[in-house]
Amino acid sequence: MNQENFKDQLKEKGLKVTSQRVAVLEVLDLNRGKHLTTEELYELVKAMSPDIGLATVYRTVQLLLDMNLIDRITLDDGSIRYEIAEEKDKLSGHHHHHLICLDCGDIVSFADDLLENLEDNIRKTTGFEVVDHEVKLYGYCRACSEKHL
């Protein structure tokens, strides 16, 4: 996400453009492909902006979610992680999916959306209109699979 676009969006909504808000978005943008907890995000932002507080990061994360600039993934261990929203996901109306390693905990994003045919079939047979879905597949990453052989 371009910082200038972000600043413009904040102004359009009548919100202040603060260095802390920009820093949170910048850290998420610099860590594309990573799935950060709020606490991890806070530690990274604090390195850039030492005066920021954890509460400010929490409020900024909520703002970014409300603006559809970031995505949230909830894992079965109760942890909530965030990542920058990809433009192609926003255009398609669907989020990408995640592969979660049961051994090392690594999270890998993948974009293949093979559920479109299923969604079409559901709509045709039941009249139910699927507007979104989230897929999390659990297993072992390549490195952990090789360890188990």
mmCIF file of C-alpha atoms in Angstrom:
data_model
loop_
_atom_site.group_PDB
_atom_site.id
_atom_site.type_symbol
_atom_site.label_atom_id
_atom_site.label_comp_id
_atom_site.label_asym_id
_atom_site.label_seq_id
_atom_site.Cartn_x
_atom_site.Cartn_y
_atom_site.Cartn_z
ATOM 1 C CA MET A 1 0.000 0.000 0.000
ATOM 2 C CA ASN A 2 1.336 3.360 -0.981
ATOM 3 C CA GLN A 3 1.743 5.634 2.053
ATOM 4 C CA GLU A 4 0.310 8.598 0.174
ATOM 5 C CA ASN A 5 -2.836 6.599 -0.677
ATOM 6 C CA PHE A 6 -3.155 5.659 2.979
ATOM 7 C CA LYS A 7 -2.788 9.285 4.058
ATOM 8 C CA ASP A 8 -5.391 10.347 1.509
ATOM 9 C CA GLN A 9 -7.818 7.680 2.733
ATOM 10 C CA LEU A 10 -7.383 8.830 6.326
ATOM 11 C CA LYS A 11 -8.043 12.442 5.333
ATOM 12 C CA GLU A 12 -11.140 11.448 3.319
ATOM 13 C CA LYS A 13 -12.535 9.768 6.437
ATOM 14 C CA GLY A 14 -11.769 12.843 8.528
ATOM 15 C CA LEU A 15 -9.051 11.010 10.468
ATOM 16 C CA LYS A 16 -5.685 12.366 11.493
ATOM 17 C CA VAL A 17 -2.562 11.274 9.654
ATOM 18 C CA THR A 18 -0.191 10.368 12.478
ATOM 19 C CA SER A 19 3.347 9.080 12.326
ATOM 20 C CA GLN A 20 2.277 6.086 14.438
ATOM 21 C CA ARG A 21 -0.452 5.065 11.984
ATOM 22 C CA VAL A 22 1.931 5.401 9.070
ATOM 23 C CA ALA A 23 4.614 3.415 10.950
ATOM 24 C CA VAL A 24 2.228 0.512 11.668
ATOM 25 C CA LEU A 25 1.188 0.290 8.025
ATOM 26 C CA GLU A 26 4.807 0.614 6.884
ATOM 27 C CA VAL A 27 5.931 -2.262 9.126
ATOM 28 C CA LEU A 28 3.129 -4.468 7.809
ATOM 29 C CA ASP A 29 4.049 -3.519 4.247
ATOM 30 C CA LEU A 30 7.740 -4.291 4.872
ATOM 31 C CA ASN A 31 6.764 -7.689 6.285
ATOM 32 C CA ARG A 32 4.549 -8.881 3.434
ATOM 33 C CA GLY A 33 3.993 -12.608 3.603
ATOM 34 C CA LYS A 34 4.510 -12.675 7.359
ATOM 35 C CA HIS A 35 1.616 -13.126 9.718
ATOM 36 C CA LEU A 36 2.291 -10.913 12.733
ATOM 37 C CA THR A 37 0.560 -10.825 16.097
ATOM 38 C CA THR A 38 -0.202 -7.394 17.486
ATOM 39 C CA GLU A 39 2.626 -7.842 19.985
ATOM 40 C CA GLU A 40 5.121 -8.752 17.239
ATOM 41 C CA LEU A 41 3.930 -5.788 15.229
ATOM 42 C CA TYR A 42 4.343 -3.553 18.277
ATOM 43 C CA GLU A 43 7.968 -4.652 18.767
ATOM 44 C CA LEU A 44 8.802 -3.938 15.115
ATOM 45 C CA VAL A 45 7.054 -0.557 15.122
ATOM 46 C CA LYS A 46 8.683 0.388 18.434
ATOM 47 C CA ALA A 47 12.100 -0.006 16.777
ATOM 48 C CA MET A 48 11.060 2.703 14.271
ATOM 49 C CA SER A 49 8.938 4.812 16.593
ATOM 50 C CA PRO A 50 10.128 4.315 20.211
ATOM 51 C CA ASP A 51 7.376 6.475 21.725
ATOM 52 C CA ILE A 52 4.509 4.314 20.418
ATOM 53 C CA GLY A 53 2.388 2.418 22.926
ATOM 54 C CA LEU A 54 0.828 -1.011 22.601
ATOM 55 C CA ALA A 55 -2.682 0.483 22.879
ATOM 56 C CA THR A 56 -1.935 2.730 19.893
ATOM 57 C CA VAL A 57 -0.892 -0.307 17.845
ATOM 58 C CA TYR A 58 -4.105 -2.132 18.807
ATOM 59 C CA ARG A 59 -6.234 0.890 17.819
ATOM 60 C CA THR A 60 -4.329 1.307 14.549
ATOM 61 C CA VAL A 61 -4.720 -2.377 13.688
ATOM 62 C CA GLN A 62 -8.485 -2.046 14.205
ATOM 63 C CA LEU A 63 -8.546 1.065 12.013
ATOM 64 C CA LEU A 64 -6.592 -0.712 9.261
ATOM 65 C CA LEU A 65 -9.005 -3.658 9.451
ATOM 66 C CA ASP A 66 -11.975 -1.305 9.195
ATOM 67 C CA MET A 67 -10.375 0.301 6.130
ATOM 68 C CA ASN A 68 -9.793 -3.183 4.579
ATOM 69 C CA LEU A 69 -6.065 -2.491 4.334
ATOM 70 C CA ILE A 70 -5.045 -5.529 6.363
ATOM 71 C CA ASP A 71 -6.353 -9.063 6.813
ATOM 72 C CA ARG A 72 -6.777 -11.058 9.998
ATOM 73 C CA ILE A 73 -6.176 -14.775 10.409
ATOM 74 C CA THR A 74 -7.292 -16.536 13.577
ATOM 75 C CA LEU A 75 -5.417 -19.703 14.412
ATOM 76 C CA ASP A 76 -6.776 -22.588 16.454
ATOM 77 C CA ASP A 77 -4.327 -21.784 19.255
ATOM 78 C CA GLY A 78 -6.258 -18.558 19.842
ATOM 79 C CA SER A 79 -3.634 -16.283 18.334
ATOM 80 C CA ILE A 80 -4.731 -13.602 15.902
ATOM 81 C CA ARG A 81 -2.310 -12.534 13.219
ATOM 82 C CA TYR A 82 -2.345 -9.723 10.681
ATOM 83 C CA GLU A 83 -0.923 -9.129 7.254
ATOM 84 C CA ILE A 84 -1.176 -6.438 4.622
ATOM 85 C CA ALA A 85 -4.188 -6.975 2.349
ATOM 86 C CA GLU A 86 -3.175 -7.803 -1.194
ATOM 87 C CA GLU A 87 -4.814 -5.745 -3.924
ATOM 88 C CA LYS A 88 -5.769 -8.844 -5.931
ATOM 89 C CA ASP A 89 -7.585 -10.272 -2.892
ATOM 90 C CA LYS A 90 -9.544 -7.044 -2.445
ATOM 91 C CA LEU A 91 -10.530 -7.090 -6.133
ATOM 92 C CA SER A 92 -11.617 -10.735 -6.102
ATOM 93 C CA GLY A 93 -13.618 -10.391 -2.905
ATOM 94 C CA HIS A 94 -11.815 -13.355 -1.372
ATOM 95 C CA HIS A 95 -8.799 -13.646 0.839
ATOM 96 C CA HIS A 96 -5.936 -15.938 0.043
ATOM 97 C CA HIS A 97 -5.609 -19.150 2.032
ATOM 98 C CA HIS A 98 -3.074 -20.484 4.495
ATOM 99 C CA LEU A 99 -0.996 -23.609 4.987
ATOM 100 C CA ILE A 100 -0.086 -24.086 8.647
ATOM 101 C CA CYS A 101 2.730 -26.400 9.710
ATOM 102 C CA LEU A 102 1.824 -28.446 12.781
ATOM 103 C CA ASP A 103 5.485 -28.910 13.670
ATOM 104 C CA CYS A 104 7.269 -25.556 13.319
ATOM 105 C CA GLY A 105 4.161 -23.330 13.193
ATOM 106 C CA ASP A 106 5.149 -21.696 9.901
ATOM 107 C CA ILE A 107 2.270 -20.106 7.981
ATOM 108 C CA VAL A 108 2.431 -19.995 4.197
ATOM 109 C CA SER A 109 -0.078 -18.111 2.052
ATOM 110 C CA PHE A 110 -1.377 -19.545 -1.196
ATOM 111 C CA ALA A 111 -3.652 -17.907 -3.721
ATOM 112 C CA ASP A 112 -5.239 -20.749 -5.691
ATOM 113 C CA ASP A 113 -8.971 -20.377 -5.263
ATOM 114 C CA LEU A 114 -10.413 -23.690 -6.294
ATOM 115 C CA LEU A 115 -13.630 -23.090 -4.372
ATOM 116 C CA GLU A 116 -15.284 -20.877 -6.987
ATOM 117 C CA ASN A 117 -16.926 -23.890 -8.668
ATOM 118 C CA LEU A 118 -18.166 -25.125 -5.298
ATOM 119 C CA GLU A 119 -19.576 -21.681 -4.478
ATOM 120 C CA ASP A 120 -21.358 -21.571 -7.850
ATOM 121 C CA ASN A 121 -22.818 -25.025 -7.218
ATOM 122 C CA ILE A 122 -23.982 -24.015 -3.727
ATOM 123 C CA ARG A 123 -25.682 -20.919 -5.141
ATOM 124 C CA LYS A 124 -27.398 -22.907 -7.898
ATOM 125 C CA THR A 125 -28.591 -25.765 -5.689
ATOM 126 C CA THR A 126 -29.464 -23.963 -2.463
ATOM 127 C CA GLY A 127 -29.778 -20.282 -3.367
ATOM 128 C CA PHE A 128 -27.165 -19.512 -0.708
ATOM 129 C CA GLU A 129 -24.829 -16.730 -1.828
ATOM 130 C CA VAL A 130 -21.310 -17.266 -0.465
ATOM 131 C CA VAL A 131 -19.638 -13.882 -0.016
ATOM 132 C CA ASP A 132 -16.377 -15.009 1.552
ATOM 133 C CA HIS A 133 -14.526 -18.017 2.859
ATOM 134 C CA GLU A 134 -11.343 -18.776 4.739
ATOM 135 C CA VAL A 135 -9.307 -21.905 4.167
ATOM 136 C CA LYS A 136 -6.642 -23.139 6.561
ATOM 137 C CA LEU A 137 -4.913 -26.396 5.735
ATOM 138 C CA TYR A 138 -2.875 -28.074 8.457
ATOM 139 C CA GLY A 139 0.043 -30.379 7.814
ATOM 140 C CA TYR A 140 3.821 -30.318 7.605
ATOM 141 C CA CYS A 141 5.976 -27.926 5.609
ATOM 142 C CA ARG A 142 8.685 -29.325 3.351
ATOM 143 C CA ALA A 143 11.430 -29.054 5.972
ATOM 144 C CA CYS A 144 9.348 -30.673 8.719
ATOM 145 C CA SER A 145 8.107 -33.412 6.358
ATOM 146 C CA GLU A 146 11.707 -34.314 5.568
ATOM 147 C CA LYS A 147 12.524 -34.519 9.295
ATOM 148 C CA HIS A 148 9.698 -37.034 9.802
ATOM 149 C CA LEU A 149 10.834 -39.374 7.000
#
